[in-house]
Short mmCIF file of C-alpha atoms and ligand atoms in Angstrom, two decimals:
data_model
loop_
_atom_site.label_atom_id
_atom_site.label_comp_id
_atom_site.label_asym_id
_atom_site.label_seq_id
_atom_site.Cartn_x
_atom_site.Cartn_y
_atom_site.Cartn_z
CA UNK S 1 22.90 -10.45 -49.31
CA UNK S 2 21.63 -6.43 -48.05
CA UNK S 3 22.84 -6.45 -45.02
CA UNK S 4 23.77 -2.23 -45.22
CA UNK S 5 25.60 -0.90 -42.81
CA UNK S 6 27.55 -2.25 -39.89
CA UNK S 7 25.30 -5.56 -38.95
CA UNK S 8 25.56 -5.19 -35.25
CA UNK S 9 24.04 -8.65 -33.50
CA UNK S 10 24.38 -10.85 -30.00
CA UNK S 11 26.98 -13.26 -29.72
CA UNK S 12 24.84 -16.21 -29.37
CA UNK S 13 23.41 -15.67 -32.74
CA UNK S 14 26.17 -16.16 -34.03
CA UNK S 15 25.11 -19.10 -36.11
CA UNK S 16 21.58 -17.64 -37.33
CA UNK S 17 20.69 -16.39 -40.72
CA UNK S 18 21.68 -12.65 -40.41
CA UNK S 19 17.56 -11.09 -42.27
CA UNK S 20 17.46 -6.74 -42.66
CA UNK S 21 13.89 -5.55 -41.98
CA UNK S 22 14.90 -1.84 -41.26
CA UNK S 23 17.80 -0.01 -41.53
CA UNK S 24 19.06 1.76 -38.19
CA UNK S 25 17.19 1.69 -34.88
CA UNK S 26 13.87 4.16 -34.70
CA UNK S 27 14.73 5.41 -31.09
CA UNK S 28 18.85 5.62 -32.23
CA UNK S 29 19.16 8.55 -28.98
CA UNK S 30 20.01 6.22 -26.57
CA UNK S 31 23.08 8.57 -24.34
CA UNK S 32 26.00 5.80 -24.95
CA UNK S 33 25.37 5.13 -27.85
CA UNK S 34 26.40 5.66 -31.25
CA UNK S 35 25.72 2.54 -33.20
CA UNK S 36 24.00 3.96 -35.88
CA UNK S 37 24.76 7.21 -35.90
CA UNK S 38 23.70 8.70 -39.53
CA UNK S 39 21.96 6.46 -40.58
CA UNK S 40 18.70 7.51 -40.91
CA UNK S 41 15.74 4.74 -40.16
CA UNK S 42 14.22 3.21 -42.27
CA UNK S 43 11.63 -0.36 -42.70
CA UNK S 44 13.01 -2.62 -45.83
CA UNK S 45 10.77 -3.22 -48.67
CA UNK S 46 9.30 -6.62 -48.46
CA UNK S 47 10.20 -7.46 -52.18
CA UNK S 48 13.30 -7.05 -49.97
CA UNK S 49 12.41 -9.89 -47.45
CA UNK S 50 11.69 -11.45 -50.37
CA UNK S 51 14.97 -10.50 -52.07
CA UNK S 52 16.74 -12.07 -49.00
CA UNK S 53 15.13 -15.34 -48.40
CA UNK S 54 15.08 -16.46 -51.57
CA UNK S 55 19.08 -16.67 -51.12
CA UNK S 56 19.23 -17.64 -48.11
CA UNK S 57 17.04 -20.98 -49.57
CA UNK S 58 19.80 -21.32 -52.36
CA UNK S 59 22.82 -21.01 -49.14
CA UNK S 60 21.51 -22.53 -46.14
CA UNK S 61 18.71 -24.61 -46.55
CA UNK S 62 18.57 -25.78 -43.28
CA UNK S 63 18.91 -22.53 -41.40
CA UNK S 64 16.21 -23.57 -37.69
CA UNK S 65 17.04 -19.59 -36.28
CA UNK S 66 16.19 -15.95 -37.90
CA UNK S 67 17.88 -13.18 -36.34
CA UNK S 68 15.78 -10.07 -37.69
CA UNK S 69 18.33 -6.62 -38.22
CA UNK S 70 18.44 -3.79 -37.69
CA UNK S 71 18.65 -2.35 -34.12
CA UNK S 72 15.29 -2.25 -33.09
CA UNK S 73 12.96 -4.61 -35.73
CA UNK S 74 10.38 -5.50 -33.63
CA UNK S 75 8.83 -1.87 -33.38
CA UNK S 76 7.54 -2.56 -37.60
CA UNK S 77 4.33 -3.30 -36.78
CA UNK S 78 2.71 -7.34 -35.84
CA UNK S 79 1.44 -7.11 -39.23
CA UNK S 80 4.83 -6.18 -41.39
CA UNK S 81 6.29 -8.83 -38.71
CA UNK S 82 3.37 -11.37 -39.44
CA UNK S 83 4.32 -11.74 -43.25
CA UNK S 84 8.03 -11.37 -43.03
CA UNK S 85 7.46 -14.50 -40.12
CA UNK S 86 5.26 -16.04 -43.34
CA UNK S 87 7.86 -15.77 -45.97
CA UNK S 88 10.53 -16.57 -42.88
CA UNK S 89 8.17 -19.64 -43.57
CA UNK S 90 7.70 -20.34 -46.94
CA UNK S 91 11.59 -19.82 -48.12
CA UNK S 92 13.21 -21.30 -45.38
CA UNK S 93 10.39 -24.77 -44.02
CA UNK S 94 13.52 -25.42 -40.35
CA UNK S 95 13.59 -21.99 -39.28
CA UNK S 96 11.99 -23.20 -36.06
CA UNK S 97 12.08 -19.38 -33.80
CA UNK S 98 12.66 -15.74 -35.20
CA UNK S 99 14.14 -13.38 -33.10
CA UNK S 100 15.60 -9.85 -32.64
CA UNK S 101 16.06 -6.84 -31.06
CA UNK S 102 13.41 -4.81 -29.28
CA UNK S 103 12.65 -1.76 -26.75
CA UNK S 104 10.63 -1.74 -24.24
CA UNK S 105 8.75 1.24 -26.55
CA UNK S 106 8.14 -1.11 -29.04
CA UNK S 107 6.34 -3.75 -26.34
CA UNK S 108 4.39 -1.22 -25.67
CA UNK S 109 2.22 0.11 -28.55
CA UNK S 110 1.32 -4.15 -29.56
CA UNK S 111 -1.31 -5.47 -27.96
CA UNK S 112 -1.66 -8.98 -25.49
CA UNK S 113 -3.34 -10.57 -28.30
CA UNK S 114 -0.77 -9.23 -31.48
CA UNK S 115 2.07 -10.58 -28.44
CA UNK S 116 0.51 -14.46 -28.80
CA UNK S 117 -0.59 -13.81 -32.57
CA UNK S 118 3.21 -12.76 -32.85
CA UNK S 119 4.85 -16.04 -30.96
CA UNK S 120 2.69 -18.72 -33.07
CA UNK S 121 4.39 -17.42 -35.63
CA UNK S 122 7.83 -18.77 -34.73
CA UNK S 123 8.70 -15.05 -32.80
CA UNK S 124 10.47 -15.59 -30.01
CA UNK S 125 13.99 -14.39 -27.76
CA UNK S 126 13.84 -10.80 -27.80
CA UNK S 127 17.16 -8.87 -27.04
CA UNK S 128 15.68 -5.45 -25.23
CA UNK S 129 18.54 -3.55 -23.94
CA UNK S 130 16.48 -2.50 -20.46
CA UNK S 131 20.28 -1.44 -19.35
CA UNK S 132 19.55 -0.62 -15.57
CA UNK S 133 16.26 -0.13 -13.10
CA UNK S 134 17.29 2.62 -11.84
CA UNK S 135 14.97 5.86 -13.12
CA UNK S 136 17.70 8.66 -13.05
CA UNK S 137 20.08 6.12 -14.70
CA UNK S 138 17.72 5.42 -17.29
CA UNK S 139 16.74 8.95 -17.83
CA UNK S 140 19.87 10.20 -17.80
CA UNK S 141 20.56 7.12 -20.71
CA UNK S 142 17.78 9.00 -22.25
CA UNK S 143 15.75 4.95 -22.68
CA UNK S 144 13.33 6.42 -22.89
CA UNK S 145 11.77 3.76 -20.78
CA UNK S 146 10.83 3.69 -17.01
CA UNK S 147 11.04 1.16 -14.19
CA UNK S 148 8.57 1.38 -14.02
CA UNK S 149 7.05 0.39 -17.35
CA UNK S 150 10.86 -1.84 -18.48
CA UNK S 151 8.96 -3.82 -15.99
CA UNK S 152 5.51 -3.72 -16.85
CA UNK S 153 6.41 -4.81 -20.60
CA UNK S 154 8.40 -7.64 -20.22
CA UNK S 155 5.56 -9.11 -17.78
CA UNK S 156 3.63 -9.00 -20.87
CA UNK S 157 5.70 -10.93 -23.01
CA UNK S 158 6.01 -13.59 -21.01
CA UNK S 159 2.31 -13.89 -20.34
CA UNK S 160 2.50 -14.19 -24.23
CA UNK S 161 4.62 -16.87 -23.91
CA UNK S 162 8.06 -15.41 -25.27
CA UNK S 163 11.19 -15.04 -23.88
CA UNK S 164 13.58 -12.60 -24.01
CA UNK S 165 17.42 -11.31 -23.21
CA UNK S 166 16.98 -9.08 -19.86
CA UNK S 167 20.00 -6.39 -21.21
CA UNK S 168 21.73 -4.57 -18.82
CA UNK S 169 24.83 -1.74 -18.60
CA UNK S 170 27.19 -2.67 -15.32
CA UNK S 171 27.58 0.92 -14.29
CA UNK S 172 25.26 3.04 -15.51
CA UNK S 173 24.40 5.04 -13.15
CA UNK S 174 27.24 6.19 -12.19
CA UNK S 175 30.29 6.52 -9.90
CA UNK S 176 27.83 8.92 -7.21
CA UNK S 177 24.96 5.81 -8.29
CA UNK S 178 26.85 2.36 -8.70
CA UNK S 179 25.34 1.34 -5.30
CA UNK S 180 21.90 2.11 -5.80
CA UNK S 181 22.10 1.07 -10.10
CA UNK S 182 23.45 -2.67 -8.81
CA UNK S 183 19.91 -2.65 -5.98
CA UNK S 184 17.77 -1.43 -8.51
CA UNK S 185 19.13 -3.28 -11.79
CA UNK S 186 18.65 -6.61 -9.22
CA UNK S 187 14.98 -6.18 -8.21
CA UNK S 188 13.90 -5.58 -11.86
CA UNK S 189 15.52 -8.83 -12.94
CA UNK S 190 13.43 -10.54 -10.31
CA UNK S 191 10.46 -9.39 -10.71
CA UNK S 192 10.22 -9.98 -14.22
CA UNK S 193 12.06 -13.35 -13.71
CA UNK S 194 13.82 -13.47 -18.23
CA UNK S 195 15.19 -16.47 -19.11
CA UNK S 196 18.72 -14.93 -20.40
CA UNK S 197 19.98 -11.92 -18.63
CA UNK S 198 23.30 -10.33 -20.91
CA UNK S 199 25.67 -8.28 -19.07
CA UNK S 200 28.09 -6.10 -19.80
CA UNK S 201 29.80 -3.10 -19.11
CA UNK S 202 29.46 1.09 -19.66
CA UNK S 203 31.68 2.61 -22.72
CA UNK S 204 30.86 5.40 -25.47
CA UNK S 205 33.12 5.37 -28.31
CA UNK S 206 32.83 9.11 -30.00
CA UNK S 207 29.78 10.36 -31.86
CA UNK S 208 27.83 9.43 -29.04
CA UNK S 209 26.38 12.06 -25.76
CA UNK S 210 28.26 9.99 -23.91
CA UNK S 211 31.42 10.30 -24.79
CA UNK S 212 31.91 14.07 -25.03
CA UNK S 213 30.33 13.86 -20.64
CA UNK S 214 32.83 12.07 -20.05
CA UNK S 215 35.77 14.18 -21.59
CA UNK S 216 33.31 16.83 -19.95
CA UNK S 217 33.56 15.70 -16.53
CA UNK S 218 29.23 15.79 -16.32
CA UNK S 219 29.26 11.99 -16.13
CA UNK S 220 31.80 10.35 -14.01
CA UNK S 221 32.36 6.69 -15.17
CA UNK S 222 33.43 4.02 -12.84
CA UNK S 223 36.46 2.65 -11.33
CA UNK S 224 37.69 -1.06 -11.86
CA UNK S 225 36.57 -1.16 -8.07
CA UNK S 226 33.11 0.61 -8.68
CA UNK S 227 32.75 -1.89 -11.61
CA UNK S 228 34.40 -4.72 -9.45
CA UNK S 229 31.67 -4.04 -6.46
CA UNK S 230 28.86 -3.13 -8.05
CA UNK S 231 28.65 -6.57 -10.49
CA UNK S 232 29.04 -8.98 -7.12
CA UNK S 233 26.43 -5.72 -5.09
CA UNK S 234 24.02 -7.06 -8.14
CA UNK S 235 24.44 -11.44 -7.81
CA UNK S 236 24.76 -11.17 -4.37
CA UNK S 237 20.93 -9.18 -4.75
CA UNK S 238 19.60 -11.45 -7.99
CA UNK S 239 16.85 -13.73 -6.96
CA UNK S 240 16.03 -16.09 -9.49
CA UNK S 241 14.59 -18.78 -10.82
CA UNK S 242 16.36 -20.69 -13.54
CA UNK S 243 17.63 -17.86 -15.83
CA UNK S 244 21.60 -17.80 -17.57
CA UNK S 245 22.89 -15.45 -16.70
CA UNK S 246 26.10 -14.45 -20.06
CA UNK S 247 28.41 -11.38 -18.97
CA UNK S 248 30.98 -13.08 -21.48
CA UNK S 249 31.14 -9.56 -23.12
CA UNK S 250 34.28 -8.02 -23.93
CA UNK S 251 33.50 -4.55 -21.81
CA UNK S 252 34.03 -5.87 -18.71
CA UNK S 253 36.43 -6.99 -15.92
CA UNK S 254 35.11 -10.67 -15.22
CA UNK S 255 34.21 -12.12 -18.70
CA UNK S 256 31.67 -14.95 -17.00
CA UNK S 257 28.93 -17.73 -17.25
CA UNK S 258 26.68 -19.65 -15.57
CA UNK S 259 23.21 -21.28 -13.98
CA UNK S 260 21.25 -18.61 -11.72
CA UNK S 261 21.22 -20.07 -9.16
CA UNK S 262 23.47 -22.83 -9.34
CA UNK S 263 26.59 -20.85 -9.59
CA UNK S 264 26.05 -17.80 -7.92
CA UNK S 265 28.74 -17.83 -5.40
CA UNK S 266 31.09 -19.85 -7.72
CA UNK S 267 30.92 -15.89 -10.26
CA UNK S 268 31.11 -14.36 -6.39
CA UNK S 269 33.46 -16.47 -5.72
CA UNK S 270 34.92 -15.46 -9.63
CA UNK S 271 35.37 -11.57 -8.76
CA UNK S 272 36.44 -11.41 -5.41
CA UNK S 273 39.84 -13.11 -6.77
CA UNK S 274 39.83 -10.79 -9.63
CA UNK S 275 39.08 -8.35 -6.65
CA UNK S 276 42.26 -9.48 -5.11
CA UNK S 277 44.32 -10.08 -8.16
CA UNK S 278 43.80 -5.69 -9.40
CA UNK S 279 44.18 -5.15 -5.65
CA UNK S 280 46.53 -2.09 -6.69
CA UNK S 281 44.50 -0.53 -9.58
CA UNK S 282 40.88 -0.21 -8.44
CA UNK S 283 41.58 3.47 -7.76
CA UNK S 284 41.74 3.34 -11.70
CA UNK S 285 39.42 3.60 -14.73
CA UNK S 286 39.40 0.28 -17.02
CA UNK S 287 41.13 0.83 -20.92
CA UNK S 288 39.25 0.16 -23.06
CA UNK S 289 39.77 -0.56 -26.97
CA UNK S 290 36.89 -1.87 -29.64
CA UNK S 291 32.97 -2.21 -28.85
CA UNK S 292 34.39 -0.62 -24.76
CA UNK S 293 36.94 -4.33 -24.91
CA UNK S 294 38.76 -3.99 -21.57
CA UNK S 295 42.52 -3.94 -22.38
CA UNK S 296 44.31 -3.83 -19.18
S1 SF4 Y 301 21.02 1.64 -27.14
FE1 SF4 Y 301 19.61 0.67 -28.83
S2 SF4 Y 301 17.96 1.69 -28.85
FE2 SF4 Y 301 19.99 2.92 -27.70
S3 SF4 Y 301 19.52 4.11 -29.56
FE3 SF4 Y 301 20.63 2.43 -29.30
S4 SF4 Y 301 20.21 0.99 -30.65
FE4 SF4 Y 301 18.44 2.58 -30.23
#
């Protein structure tokens, strides 16, 4: 299999066939991200993709889901994505869904007709790092989109019939703007009604600007108390019809999953209980390990 470098995938793609179609991330400038530092963005030749699919057909012919690698495979042109989808279905006929990471910019460059055609080809379940609904946070995090643009592009996806995961990061507004971040992010989520909400918490690893900014005191990380309060405030403000909240990322102080709105109060209760259990540590910062995993 021709996967280069560290391979990232969403946790719920654990059983998917990972197919590399690009290397790195075409944006590669988010303030908090060092995932692809030192990996120049490149598009994999179709011969390589076909060869990997050939191998897939030999070793896992019954796979039903494919996840396209790397950082934002949806950056590829619609023609290239359709060619990849055709090759996937030809080599792996049981595949129903072809998912991948995508950015708001990647959606903007595709017409409504293209989005519908991509959906018809089996492309579905995009994983989108929206991160926040607060423009001040999005600007600092250098996401390349505003909250208004995210709203517009996500609604276009829904219109085309494409499900996606809305990924948000608690703590994106830092210690000064955690309330505003919770409110604006909840408002954006409510406006687009995603099928899946993926929640993580802000952390920085060496190699990204945020890591240096935290060390230099330019960006003030949220305390344990602020992260818990932001999570509760966000969930309280969510007004969703039917969304799965996936918050089991190790960076979260309170790993939890549940269906909203049905389990809203249960989720708030768990956060309150955690707050009580951590009452002597509320002014401290989470101790973190690899991938931001909470250690304390
Ligand atoms: S967070 Fe996503 S879009 Fe931003 S640089 Fe990292 S991989 Fe690219």
